[in-house]
Each structure stands twice: as structure tokens, then as C-alpha cells.
PDB file of C-alpha atoms in Angstrom:
ATOM      1  CA  MET E   1      70.797 107.410 127.164  1.00 37.00           C
ATOM      2  CA  GLY E   2      73.256 105.046 125.425  1.00 37.00           C
ATOM      3  CA  ALA E   3      75.267 105.716 122.301  1.00 35.00           C
ATOM      4  CA  ALA E   4      72.711 104.046 120.061  1.00 36.00           C
ATOM      5  CA  ASP E   5      69.905 105.943 121.733  1.00 37.00           C
ATOM      6  CA  ALA E   6      71.811 109.183 121.279  1.00 35.00           C
ATOM      7  CA  VAL E   7      72.144 108.500 117.554  1.00 33.00           C
ATOM      8  CA  ASP E   8      68.445 107.714 117.256  1.00 36.00           C
ATOM      9  CA  ALA E   9      67.485 110.758 119.298  1.00 35.00           C
ATOM     10  CA  GLY E  10      69.783 112.848 117.124  1.00 36.00           C
ATOM     11  CA  ALA E  11      67.920 111.626 114.067  1.00 37.00           C
ATOM     12  CA  SER E  12      64.672 112.612 115.733  1.00 36.00           C
ATOM     13  CA  SER E  13      65.992 116.079 116.476  1.00 36.00           C
ATOM     14  CA  ARG E  14      66.660 116.644 112.794  1.00 36.00           C
ATOM     15  CA  ASN E  15      63.014 115.877 112.133  1.00 39.00           C
ATOM     16  CA  GLY E  16      61.570 118.601 114.341  1.00 38.00           C
ATOM     17  CA  ALA E  17      63.722 119.222 117.397  1.00 37.00           C
ATOM     18  CA  ALA E  18      67.079 120.967 117.574  1.00 35.00           C
ATOM     19  CA  ALA E  19      69.876 119.774 119.875  1.00 36.00           C
ATOM     20  CA  VAL E  20      71.305 122.404 122.218  1.00 36.00           C
ATOM     21  CA  GLN E  21      75.019 122.322 122.961  1.00 34.00           C
ATOM     22  CA  ALA E  22      75.738 119.061 121.174  1.00 33.00           C
ATOM     23  CA  GLY E  23      78.853 117.260 122.319  1.00 31.00           C
ATOM     24  CA  SER E  24      77.623 115.092 125.174  1.00 29.00           C
ATOM     25  CA  GLU E  25      79.472 112.171 123.609  1.00 32.00           C
ATOM     26  CA  LEU E  26      82.621 113.698 125.058  1.00 34.00           C
ATOM     27  CA  ILE E  27      81.269 113.364 128.601  1.00 31.00           C
ATOM     28  CA  PRO E  28      81.998 110.071 130.425  1.00 34.00           C
ATOM     29  CA  PRO E  29      79.031 107.974 131.629  1.00 35.00           C
ATOM     30  CA  PRO E  30      77.070 109.209 134.679  1.00 33.00           C
ATOM     31  CA  GLY E  31      78.435 108.086 138.029  1.00 35.00           C
ATOM     32  CA  SER E  32      82.031 108.209 136.851  1.00 35.00           C
ATOM     33  CA  ALA E  33      84.452 109.524 139.432  1.00 34.00           C
ATOM     34  CA  ARG E  34      86.880 110.886 136.855  1.00 35.00           C
ATOM     35  CA  ALA E  35      88.397 114.352 136.582  1.00 31.00           C
ATOM     36  CA  HIS E  36      88.260 116.554 133.481  1.00 35.00           C
ATOM     37  CA  PHE E  37      90.088 113.930 131.487  1.00 36.00           C
ATOM     38  CA  MET E  38      90.418 110.186 131.823  1.00 34.00           C
ATOM     39  CA  LEU E  39      92.647 107.384 130.725  1.00 34.00           C
ATOM     40  CA  ALA E  40      90.721 104.127 130.939  1.00 36.00           C
ATOM     41  CA  GLY E  41      92.367 100.704 131.210  1.00 38.00           C
ATOM     42  CA  ALA E  42      93.070  99.830 127.596  1.00 38.00           C
ATOM     43  CA  HIS E  43      94.119  96.288 128.420  1.00 44.00           C
ATOM     44  CA  MET E  44      91.223  95.431 130.734  1.00 52.00           C
ATOM     45  CA  ALA E  45      89.009  92.672 129.346  1.00 60.00           C
ATOM     46  CA  SER E  46      85.528  93.897 128.490  1.00 70.00           C
ATOM     47  CA  ARG E  47      82.337  92.030 129.338  1.00 78.00           C
ATOM     48  CA  PRO E  48      80.307  90.650 126.408  1.00 81.00           C
ATOM     49  CA  PHE E  49      77.694  93.129 125.216  1.00 84.00           C
ATOM     50  CA  TRP E  50      75.634  90.499 123.363  1.00 92.00           C
ATOM     51  CA  LYS E  51      74.770  86.895 124.219  1.00 93.00           C
ATOM     52  CA  GLY E  52      72.817  84.481 122.034  1.00 94.00           C
ATOM     53  CA  TYR E  53      73.205  81.486 119.760  1.00 95.00           C
ATOM     54  CA  LEU E  54      75.159  80.541 116.654  1.00 96.00           C
ATOM     55  CA  LYS E  55      73.124  78.211 114.450  1.00 94.00           C
ATOM     56  CA  LEU E  56      74.174  76.165 111.414  1.00 95.00           C
ATOM     57  CA  SER E  57      71.261  74.055 110.201  1.00 91.00           C
ATOM     58  CA  LEU E  58      70.521  71.798 113.228  1.00 92.00           C
ATOM     59  CA  VAL E  59      73.797  72.585 115.040  1.00 93.00           C
ATOM     60  CA  THR E  60      73.464  75.284 117.725  1.00 92.00           C
ATOM     61  CA  CYS E  61      75.798  76.659 120.389  1.00 95.00           C
ATOM     62  CA  ALA E  62      75.667  79.527 122.865  1.00 95.00           C
ATOM     63  CA  VAL E  63      78.013  82.391 121.985  1.00 96.00           C
ATOM     64  CA  ALA E  64      78.945  85.860 123.222  1.00 95.00           C
ATOM     65  CA  LEU E  65      80.097  88.956 121.331  1.00 95.00           C
ATOM     66  CA  THR E  66      82.484  91.653 122.522  1.00 93.00           C
ATOM     67  CA  PRO E  67      83.406  94.667 120.365  1.00 93.00           C
ATOM     68  CA  ALA E  68      86.953  94.263 119.049  1.00 92.00           C
ATOM     69  CA  ILE E  69      87.352  98.033 118.791  1.00 87.00           C
ATOM     70  CA  THR E  70      87.674 100.246 121.857  1.00 83.00           C
ATOM     71  CA  GLU E  71      88.412 103.898 122.424  1.00 76.00           C
ATOM     72  CA  ASN E  72      88.703 103.554 126.211  1.00 78.00           C
ATOM     73  CA  ALA E  73      92.390 104.473 126.086  1.00 75.00           C
ATOM     74  CA  LYS E  74      91.640 107.785 124.391  1.00 80.00           C
ATOM     75  CA  ILE E  75      91.710 110.948 126.474  1.00 82.00           C
ATOM     76  CA  ARG E  76      88.158 112.238 126.834  1.00 84.00           C
ATOM     77  CA  PHE E  77      86.969 115.632 127.932  1.00 86.00           C
ATOM     78  CA  HIS E  78      83.931 117.065 129.638  1.00 88.00           C
ATOM     79  CA  VAL E  79      82.312 120.018 127.886  1.00 90.00           C
ATOM     80  CA  LEU E  80      82.380 122.967 130.290  1.00 93.00           C
ATOM     81  CA  ASN E  81      81.043 126.495 130.499  1.00 92.00           C
ATOM     82  CA  ARG E  82      84.204 128.595 130.299  1.00 91.00           C
ATOM     83  CA  ARG E  83      82.597 131.373 132.384  1.00 93.00           C
ATOM     84  CA  THR E  84      81.391 129.234 135.319  1.00 94.00           C
ATOM     85  CA  GLY E  85      83.529 126.102 135.008  1.00 91.00           C
ATOM     86  CA  ASN E  86      80.371 123.962 135.247  1.00 94.00           C
ATOM     87  CA  ARG E  87      79.611 120.995 133.009  1.00 94.00           C
ATOM     88  CA  VAL E  88      77.358 121.519 130.005  1.00 92.00           C
ATOM     89  CA  VAL E  89      74.518 119.067 129.387  1.00 88.00           C
ATOM     90  CA  SER E  90      72.709 118.473 126.116  1.00 87.00           C
ATOM     91  CA  ARG E  91      68.959 118.554 125.660  1.00 88.00           C
ATOM     92  CA  TYR E  92      66.497 118.765 122.800  1.00 91.00           C
ATOM     93  CA  VAL E  93      64.331 121.775 122.090  1.00 93.00           C
ATOM     94  CA  ASP E  94      61.604 122.369 119.560  1.00 92.00           C
ATOM     95  CA  ALA E  95      63.100 124.052 116.504  1.00 87.00           C
ATOM     96  CA  ASP E  96      60.191 126.542 116.258  1.00 89.00           C
ATOM     97  CA  ASP E  97      59.183 127.570 119.782  1.00 92.00           C
ATOM     98  CA  GLY E  98      62.384 126.676 121.628  1.00 89.00           C
ATOM     99  CA  ASP E  99      60.560 124.662 124.318  1.00 92.00           C
ATOM    100  CA  PRO E 100      62.352 121.599 125.759  1.00 92.00           C
ATOM    101  CA  VAL E 101      61.236 118.260 124.294  1.00 92.00           C
ATOM    102  CA  GLU E 102      60.917 115.288 126.659  1.00 90.00           C
ATOM    103  CA  GLU E 103      62.426 111.976 125.591  1.00 86.00           C
ATOM    104  CA  ASP E 104      58.998 110.318 125.425  1.00 87.00           C
ATOM    105  CA  ASP E 105      57.926 112.915 122.858  1.00 90.00           C
ATOM    106  CA  LEU E 106      60.817 112.251 120.479  1.00 88.00           C
ATOM    107  CA  VAL E 107      59.683 110.435 117.344  1.00 89.00           C
ATOM    108  CA  LYS E 108      61.297 109.660 114.005  1.00 90.00           C
ATOM    109  CA  GLY E 109      59.970 111.400 110.925  1.00 90.00           C
ATOM    110  CA  TYR E 110      60.602 110.881 107.223  1.00 89.00           C
ATOM    111  CA  PRO E 111      60.298 114.141 105.243  1.00 90.00           C
ATOM    112  CA  LYS E 112      57.353 114.281 102.811  1.00 86.00           C
ATOM    113  CA  SER E 113      57.973 117.897 101.993  1.00 86.00           C
ATOM    114  CA  GLU E 114      59.865 120.779 103.551  1.00 82.00           C
ATOM    115  CA  ASN E 115      57.593 120.995 106.621  1.00 83.00           C
ATOM    116  CA  GLU E 116      55.687 117.690 106.511  1.00 89.00           C
ATOM    117  CA  PHE E 117      56.830 114.339 107.863  1.00 90.00           C
ATOM    118  CA  VAL E 118      55.681 110.739 107.954  1.00 91.00           C
ATOM    119  CA  LEU E 119      55.907 109.768 111.653  1.00 88.00           C
ATOM    120  CA  LEU E 120      57.222 106.328 112.619  1.00 85.00           C
ATOM    121  CA  ASP E 121      56.996 104.937 116.167  1.00 82.00           C
ATOM    122  CA  ASP E 122      59.668 102.671 117.653  1.00 77.00           C
ATOM    123  CA  ASP E 123      57.164  99.788 117.779  1.00 76.00           C
ATOM    124  CA  GLU E 124      56.516 100.136 114.044  1.00 77.00           C
ATOM    125  CA  LEU E 125      60.223 100.145 113.255  1.00 72.00           C
ATOM    126  CA  GLU E 126      60.940  97.183 115.525  1.00 69.00           C
ATOM    127  CA  SER E 127      58.247  95.153 113.733  1.00 70.00           C
ATOM    128  CA  LEU E 128      60.456  95.236 110.621  1.00 69.00           C
ATOM    129  CA  ALA E 129      63.401  93.630 112.405  1.00 61.00           C
ATOM    130  CA  LEU E 130      64.336  89.957 112.473  1.00 58.00           C
ATOM    131  CA  GLU E 131      62.017  87.665 114.401  1.00 59.00           C
ATOM    132  CA  SER E 132      64.890  86.701 116.699  1.00 58.00           C
ATOM    133  CA  THR E 133      67.550  89.152 117.804  1.00 73.00           C
ATOM    134  CA  ARG E 134      69.396  86.440 119.716  1.00 87.00           C
ATOM    135  CA  THR E 135      70.249  83.914 117.012  1.00 92.00           C
ATOM    136  CA  ILE E 136      72.941  84.168 114.343  1.00 94.00           C
ATOM    137  CA  ASP E 137      71.492  81.765 111.774  1.00 94.00           C
ATOM    138  CA  ILE E 138      74.133  81.066 109.113  1.00 95.00           C
ATOM    139  CA  GLU E 139      72.486  81.468 105.712  1.00 94.00           C
ATOM    140  CA  ARG E 140      75.375  81.118 103.284  1.00 95.00           C
ATOM    141  CA  PHE E 141      79.136  80.566 102.948  1.00 97.00           C
ATOM    142  CA  ALA E 142      81.499  82.452 100.629  1.00 96.00           C
ATOM    143  CA  PRO E 143      85.244  82.301  99.808  1.00 96.00           C
ATOM    144  CA  GLU E 144      87.091  84.183 102.572  1.00 94.00           C
ATOM    145  CA  ASP E 145      88.946  86.383 100.072  1.00 92.00           C
ATOM    146  CA  ALA E 146      85.828  87.284  98.050  1.00 92.00           C
ATOM    147  CA  ILE E 147      84.626  90.182 100.249  1.00 93.00           C
ATOM    148  CA  ASP E 148      86.463  93.452  99.731  1.00 92.00           C
ATOM    149  CA  TRP E 149      87.596  95.298 102.875  1.00 92.00           C
ATOM    150  CA  MET E 150      85.344  98.230 101.931  1.00 93.00           C
ATOM    151  CA  TRP E 151      82.311  96.226 103.028  1.00 94.00           C
ATOM    152  CA  PHE E 152      83.641  95.722 106.570  1.00 94.00           C
ATOM    153  CA  ASP E 153      82.080  97.910 109.257  1.00 93.00           C
ATOM    154  CA  ARG E 154      82.632  96.874 112.920  1.00 93.00           C
ATOM    155  CA  ALA E 155      84.560  93.894 114.276  1.00 95.00           C
ATOM    156  CA  HIS E 156      83.448  91.790 117.260  1.00 96.00           C
ATOM    157  CA  TYR E 157      85.099  88.857 119.017  1.00 96.00           C
ATOM    158  CA  MET E 158      82.852  85.792 119.168  1.00 97.00           C
ATOM    159  CA  THR E 159      83.479  83.207 121.882  1.00 96.00           C
ATOM    160  CA  PRO E 160      81.576  80.124 123.114  1.00 96.00           C
ATOM    161  CA  ASN E 161      79.387  81.011 126.083  1.00 94.00           C
ATOM    162  CA  ASP E 162      79.061  77.634 127.785  1.00 92.00           C
ATOM    163  CA  LYS E 163      80.944  74.327 128.025  1.00 92.00           C
ATOM    164  CA  VAL E 164      78.197  72.381 126.261  1.00 91.00           C
ATOM    165  CA  GLY E 165      78.555  74.380 123.044  1.00 91.00           C
ATOM    166  CA  GLU E 166      82.355  74.466 122.834  1.00 95.00           C
ATOM    167  CA  GLU E 167      82.556  71.415 120.548  1.00 94.00           C
ATOM    168  CA  ALA E 168      79.931  72.732 118.120  1.00 95.00           C
ATOM    169  CA  PHE E 169      81.688  76.127 118.109  1.00 96.00           C
ATOM    170  CA  ALA E 170      85.033  74.447 117.318  1.00 96.00           C
ATOM    171  CA  VAL E 171      83.547  72.297 114.536  1.00 95.00           C
ATOM    172  CA  ILE E 172      82.040  75.335 112.757  1.00 96.00           C
ATOM    173  CA  ARG E 173      85.251  77.344 113.189  1.00 97.00           C
ATOM    174  CA  GLU E 174      87.564  74.564 111.945  1.00 97.00           C
ATOM    175  CA  ALA E 175      85.279  73.745 108.994  1.00 96.00           C
ATOM    176  CA  MET E 176      85.479  77.364 107.827  1.00 97.00           C
ATOM    177  CA  LYS E 177      89.252  77.281 108.241  1.00 96.00           C
ATOM    178  CA  ALA E 178      89.586  74.033 106.260  1.00 96.00           C
ATOM    179  CA  THR E 179      87.371  75.246 103.415  1.00 97.00           C
ATOM    180  CA  LYS E 180      88.760  78.827 103.486  1.00 97.00           C
ATOM    181  CA  THR E 181      85.259  80.241 103.708  1.00 97.00           C
ATOM    182  CA  VAL E 182      83.385  82.827 105.751  1.00 97.00           C
ATOM    183  CA  ALA E 183      79.799  82.548 106.969  1.00 97.00           C
ATOM    184  CA  LEU E 184      77.118  85.121 106.160  1.00 96.00           C
ATOM    185  CA  SER E 185      74.088  85.890 108.291  1.00 95.00           C
ATOM    186  CA  ARG E 186      71.968  88.767 109.644  1.00 92.00           C
ATOM    187  CA  LEU E 187      71.680  90.128 113.167  1.00 91.00           C
ATOM    188  CA  VAL E 188      70.064  93.010 115.041  1.00 87.00           C
ATOM    189  CA  LEU E 189      72.894  95.056 116.547  1.00 85.00           C
ATOM    190  CA  TYR E 190      72.949  98.679 117.630  1.00 80.00           C
ATOM    191  CA  ARG E 191      69.166  98.852 117.172  1.00 74.00           C
ATOM    192  CA  ARG E 192      69.343  97.931 113.500  1.00 80.00           C
ATOM    193  CA  GLU E 193      69.297  94.751 111.431  1.00 84.00           C
ATOM    194  CA  ARG E 194      72.682  94.238 109.825  1.00 89.00           C
ATOM    195  CA  PRO E 195      74.341  91.749 107.479  1.00 93.00           C
ATOM    196  CA  VAL E 196      77.230  90.037 109.275  1.00 95.00           C
ATOM    197  CA  MET E 197      80.227  87.938 108.287  1.00 96.00           C
ATOM    198  CA  LEU E 198      81.897  85.327 110.495  1.00 97.00           C
ATOM    199  CA  LYS E 199      85.590  84.516 109.976  1.00 97.00           C
ATOM    200  CA  HIS E 200      87.758  82.044 111.870  1.00 97.00           C
ATOM    201  CA  SER E 201      90.594  83.599 113.883  1.00 96.00           C
ATOM    202  CA  GLY E 202      92.812  81.462 116.081  1.00 95.00           C
ATOM    203  CA  ASN E 203      90.623  79.682 118.619  1.00 96.00           C
ATOM    204  CA  GLY E 204      87.792  82.152 118.112  1.00 97.00           C
ATOM    205  CA  ILE E 205      85.648  83.726 115.432  1.00 98.00           C
ATOM    206  CA  ILE E 206      85.500  87.374 114.394  1.00 97.00           C
ATOM    207  CA  LEU E 207      82.061  88.703 113.497  1.00 97.00           C
ATOM    208  CA  TRP E 208      82.104  91.711 111.199  1.00 96.00           C
ATOM    209  CA  THR E 209      79.022  93.805 110.637  1.00 95.00           C
ATOM    210  CA  LEU E 210      78.905  94.592 106.917  1.00 95.00           C
ATOM    211  CA  ARG E 211      77.786  97.714 105.142  1.00 93.00           C
ATOM    212  CA  TYR E 212      74.651  97.523 103.012  1.00 89.00           C
ATOM    213  CA  ALA E 213      74.887  97.625  99.229  1.00 89.00           C
ATOM    214  CA  ASP E 214      73.304 101.089  99.074  1.00 91.00           C
ATOM    215  CA  GLU E 215      76.029 102.460 101.387  1.00 91.00           C
ATOM    216  CA  ILE E 216      78.869 101.680  98.965  1.00 92.00           C
ATOM    217  CA  ARG E 217      79.362 104.103  96.097  1.00 93.00           C
ATOM    218  CA  ASN E 218      80.098 102.574  92.695  1.00 91.00           C
ATOM    219  CA  SER E 219      83.816 103.044  91.963  1.00 91.00           C
ATOM    220  CA  LYS E 220      83.107 103.267  88.220  1.00 91.00           C
ATOM    221  CA  ASN E 221      81.616 106.715  88.751  1.00 92.00           C
ATOM    222  CA  TYR E 222      85.021 107.901  89.953  1.00 92.00           C
ATOM    223  CA  PHE E 223      87.634 105.715  88.254  1.00 92.00           C
ATOM    224  CA  GLU E 224      86.284 105.490  84.702  1.00 90.00           C
ATOM    225  CA  GLY E 225      87.460 109.002  83.885  1.00 88.00           C
ATOM    226  CA  ILE E 226      91.076 108.332  84.900  1.00 91.00           C
ATOM    227  CA  VAL E 227      93.345 108.247  81.852  1.00 89.00           C
ATOM    228  CA  ASP E 228      95.016 104.857  81.423  1.00 88.00           C
ATOM    229  CA  VAL E 229      98.640 105.994  81.548  1.00 86.00           C
ATOM    230  CA  LYS E 230     101.234 103.263  81.141  1.00 87.00           C
ATOM    231  CA  ALA E 231     103.929 103.385  83.806  1.00 84.00           C
ATOM    232  CA  ASP E 232     107.447 104.002  82.564  1.00 86.00           C
ATOM    233  CA  PRO E 233     109.456 100.771  83.235  1.00 88.00           C
ATOM    234  CA  PRO E 234     112.573 102.556  84.679  1.00 87.00           C
ATOM    235  CA  ALA E 235     110.334 104.628  86.990  1.00 88.00           C
ATOM    236  CA  LEU E 236     108.514 101.445  88.010  1.00 89.00           C
ATOM    237  CA  VAL E 237     111.834  99.828  88.998  1.00 89.00           C
ATOM    238  CA  LEU E 238     112.759 102.835  91.167  1.00 88.00           C
ATOM    239  CA  VAL E 239     109.340 102.847  92.886  1.00 88.00           C
ATOM    240  CA  GLU E 240     109.676  99.118  93.600  1.00 89.00           C
ATOM    241  CA  LYS E 241     113.101  99.773  95.174  1.00 88.00           C
ATOM    242  CA  LEU E 242     111.576 102.604  97.213  1.00 88.00           C
ATOM    243  CA  ILE E 243     108.757 100.315  98.399  1.00 87.00           C
ATOM    244  CA  ASP E 244     111.333  97.682  99.398  1.00 88.00           C
ATOM    245  CA  LYS E 245     113.300 100.247 101.440  1.00 85.00           C
ATOM    246  CA  MET E 246     110.175 101.559 103.156  1.00 84.00           C
ATOM    247  CA  SER E 247     108.662  98.126 103.928  1.00 86.00           C
ATOM    248  CA  ALA E 248     108.536  96.681 107.433  1.00 85.00           C
ATOM    249  CA  PRO E 249     106.689  93.858 109.223  1.00 90.00           C
ATOM    250  CA  TRP E 250     103.198  94.862 110.350  1.00 85.00           C
ATOM    251  CA  SER E 251     103.090  96.113 113.920  1.00 86.00           C
ATOM    252  CA  ALA E 252     100.606  98.036 116.054  1.00 81.00           C
ATOM    253  CA  ASN E 253     103.373 100.628 116.476  1.00 81.00           C
ATOM    254  CA  LEU E 254     102.816 101.619 112.837  1.00 80.00           C
ATOM    255  CA  VAL E 255      99.359 102.995 113.680  1.00 78.00           C
ATOM    256  CA  ARG E 256      99.887 104.532 117.115  1.00 81.00           C
ATOM    257  CA  ASP E 257      98.152 107.858 117.751  1.00 76.00           C
ATOM    258  CA  PRO E 258     100.825 110.516 118.419  1.00 79.00           C
ATOM    259  CA  THR E 259      98.176 113.077 119.374  1.00 78.00           C
ATOM    260  CA  GLN E 260      97.319 111.118 122.535  1.00 78.00           C
ATOM    261  CA  GLN E 261     100.863 111.436 123.888  1.00 80.00           C
ATOM    262  CA  LYS E 262     100.933 115.130 123.003  1.00 81.00           C
ATOM    263  CA  LEU E 263      97.596 115.599 124.806  1.00 82.00           C
ATOM    264  CA  GLN E 264      98.918 113.844 127.912  1.00 81.00           C
ATOM    265  CA  ASP E 265     102.035 116.040 127.890  1.00 82.00           C
ATOM    266  CA  MET E 266      99.922 119.167 127.407  1.00 84.00           C
ATOM    267  CA  ILE E 267      97.545 118.252 130.248  1.00 84.00           C
ATOM    268  CA  ALA E 268     100.461 117.379 132.554  1.00 83.00           C
ATOM    269  CA  ALA E 269     102.066 120.747 131.838  1.00 84.00           C
ATOM    270  CA  LYS E 270      98.802 122.627 132.468  1.00 80.00           C
ATOM    271  CA  ARG E 271      98.301 120.818 135.794  1.00 81.00           C
ATOM    272  CA  LYS E 272     101.704 122.119 136.838  1.00 83.00           C
ATOM    273  CA  GLY E 273     100.678 125.630 135.827  1.00 82.00           C
ATOM    274  CA  GLN E 274     103.076 125.756 132.914  1.00 83.00           C
ATOM    275  CA  GLN E 275     102.399 127.754 129.760  1.00 80.00           C
ATOM    276  CA  VAL E 276     101.558 125.711 126.674  1.00 77.00           C
ATOM    277  CA  ALA E 277     102.374 126.973 123.194  1.00 73.00           C
ATOM    278  CA  SER E 278      99.188 127.137 121.124  1.00 68.00           C
ATOM    279  CA  LYS E 279     100.758 127.987 117.763  1.00 64.00           C
ATOM    280  CA  ALA E 280      99.982 125.373 115.146  1.00 60.00           C
ATOM    281  CA  ALA E 281     102.951 123.616 113.616  1.00 59.00           C
ATOM    282  CA  ASP E 282     103.932 124.652 110.119  1.00 61.00           C
ATOM    283  CA  VAL E 283     103.017 122.012 107.596  1.00 60.00           C
ATOM    284  CA  ALA E 284     105.027 121.651 104.410  1.00 61.00           C
ATOM    285  CA  ARG E 285     102.738 121.878 101.417  1.00 67.00           C
ATOM    286  CA  PRO E 286     103.406 120.638  97.867  1.00 63.00           C
ATOM    287  CA  THR E 287     104.331 123.476  95.537  1.00 61.00           C
ATOM    288  CA  GLY E 288     102.355 122.133  92.567  1.00 60.00           C
ATOM    289  CA  LYS E 289     105.347 122.657  90.291  1.00 66.00           C
ATOM    290  CA  VAL E 290     106.028 120.170  87.502  1.00 54.00           C
ATOM    291  CA  ILE E 291     108.893 117.906  88.567  1.00 71.00           C
ATOM    292  CA  ASP E 292     111.042 115.292  86.888  1.00 79.00           C
ATOM    293  CA  ILE E 293     109.684 111.966  88.207  1.00 78.00           C
ATOM    294  CA  MET E 294     112.927 110.036  87.720  1.00 81.00           C
ATOM    295  CA  ASP E 295     114.946 112.740  89.493  1.00 84.00           C
ATOM    296  CA  ALA E 296     112.416 112.847  92.371  1.00 82.00           C
ATOM    297  CA  LEU E 297     112.525 109.048  92.724  1.00 79.00           C
ATOM    298  CA  ARG E 298     116.333 108.972  92.813  1.00 83.00           C
ATOM    299  CA  LYS E 299     116.349 111.648  95.521  1.00 83.00           C
ATOM    300  CA  SER E 300     113.670 109.736  97.438  1.00 83.00           C
ATOM    301  CA  LEU E 301     115.771 106.556  97.388  1.00 81.00           C
ATOM    302  CA  LYS E 302     118.777 108.457  98.729  1.00 83.00           C
ATOM    303  CA  ALA E 303     116.640 110.012 101.483  1.00 82.00           C
ATOM    304  CA  GLU E 304     115.267 106.642 102.600  1.00 76.00           C
ATOM    305  CA  THR E 305     118.521 105.434 104.175  1.00 67.00           C
ATOM    306  CA  GLY E 306     117.081 104.600 107.608  1.00 57.00           C
ATOM    307  CA  SER E 307     115.233 101.394 108.415  1.00 49.00           C
ATOM    308  CA  PRO E 308     111.445 101.815 108.632  1.00 52.00           C
ATOM    309  CA  LYS E 309     111.500  99.533 111.684  1.00 47.00           C
ATOM    310  CA  SER E 310     113.278 102.229 113.673  1.00 44.00           C
ATOM    311  CA  ARG E 311     110.717 104.903 112.860  1.00 46.00           C
TER     312      ARG E 311
END
């Protein structure tokens, strides 16, 4: 069962079946010859997971999509029974009688009341999807800076998928670059119809799945109550100096995951039979005391003597 299937099955379990020992997402795919943890090749090129067509009016070209985001380099664990050392598998059971539920018997249900559901079969749900799941038909263009980052969901690399369509692909890409626009369309991905945005990027195009309007909370509900306090000009100058001292060119090193290295060190030590300290590190917490902002900013500027590039 794939990741999308697991999500759908999980939704079904909430509508009448309970999952036992959830956590199978931590277990590598069946047939893997890996030990209790794995480090996959982070730099290995991935095969396209979607192939179809990009269409702009009467211009069409074959394209392929590959997820831009990967977690293959993350350390992953099997879920084990501490007593026996055996792997734990997940399955679905009926919430009332505890009997196992076969995959063919899983169905989605929308709650009518506490114990009543409207049942929906996969065929019924699929009938609501786009007529074609293999064509990205551009419907509209918008200024490339008009869409706030909050709408972005998942990024995918789009590439031409045959020699014949390379020219059409390049024309669409370069036209978006020249007009500083992005293309908007819809596509069935991850078993769901999604709005998508196409943006030029070098020689390729990045396709972002976008969140739906009902998934974004209205910021007015949260920001309207904030008192409009005018910033003190001298404090503003000190903060700007602090920002200048703490600024550095963007680099992937700024968002590296330190926990992964600590996990590798911990696992290496355990394999050698060494003891590993389990005490959590002490975390400094704000005291909540009223402080002098100007004094705190001056001290902050003095503390920021090192270059952020070296951090």
C-alpha cells in the first residue's frame, strides 16, 4: 500500500475501523535489504513519478514530473516489539468488535451523526475528478509575484519527456520568463484534484501544487486585534544594525538538520556497544521579566561579533 493509499485507508479507519500499532510509515518499503536504519542516496536522481502532457491552447508537449522534495537522506527506523525484537506491522480492525478488516472492505464515510455515515465508493469519488489525469491544460496566467508563499504546497520538477516537444516546452518556459508570469492549471496528483502553478526555473519548470482557498485561514481573524504600536526610531535603527550583522547569503547550510548527525553518532555508538546519554539538554527559557528594549538591543549588537557565514 503506497503513501497515498495509506492516507486514504487512514481516513477510512476513522470512519469505522481503528488502526492497530500505527507507525508503518517508518518502515522502509517491502523487499528492502536494509538494517534497522537506512541512509538512502540523497544525490541519486529519481525517476519521474508522473508522465503526461503540458498544453497551452493548441500547443502540446510531453512532460514528466519528479518531486523536488525528498526525505531519502533521513534516517528511518523500523517499529519493533521490544520484547521479541520482531518487526511490528499495522492492520485495521473494526472499532466495535475488534475483528480485522480486509482492504477490500475499507470504504470512506462522511459522518451524518455520531454513529451514522454516508458511504462513498472509490468509483464515485473518482467520477468527480478531472476528465484527464494526464494533461496539464493551462487555464490562466498571473504575475509571478502575485501568489503568496502560503499557498504553495509541494514542488515538482517538470522536464520535457521527448525530443519532439522540447521546442514547445522551451517556448512556454521562455514566454513566462519574459512576461514575468506563472501559469495556473489543475491536475490529479496523489489521488486528488489539485490547483497547480507552473513557474520557469533555469532550463526547466517547477510545478507547485497549491492549497485550496478553504485550507487557508483568514489572517484578519488573528491580526486585527494586534495593537498598532509605532516603532521607536532609535530602536528601529539598532534592529536594522542587528539584522545587517546577522545577514548572510542564502545557503543550504542554513537549513541543515543537526538531529540527523546526532542520530548517526548515536547509532554508531550503540553499534559499538557504547553507552549513550539519554538526558535531555537543558533549554534556556525566557524569564518573562520586563526588559529595557534599547539596553537589550545594545547588548545583542555587542554579542553578534562573529560572522553569520561561519556559523
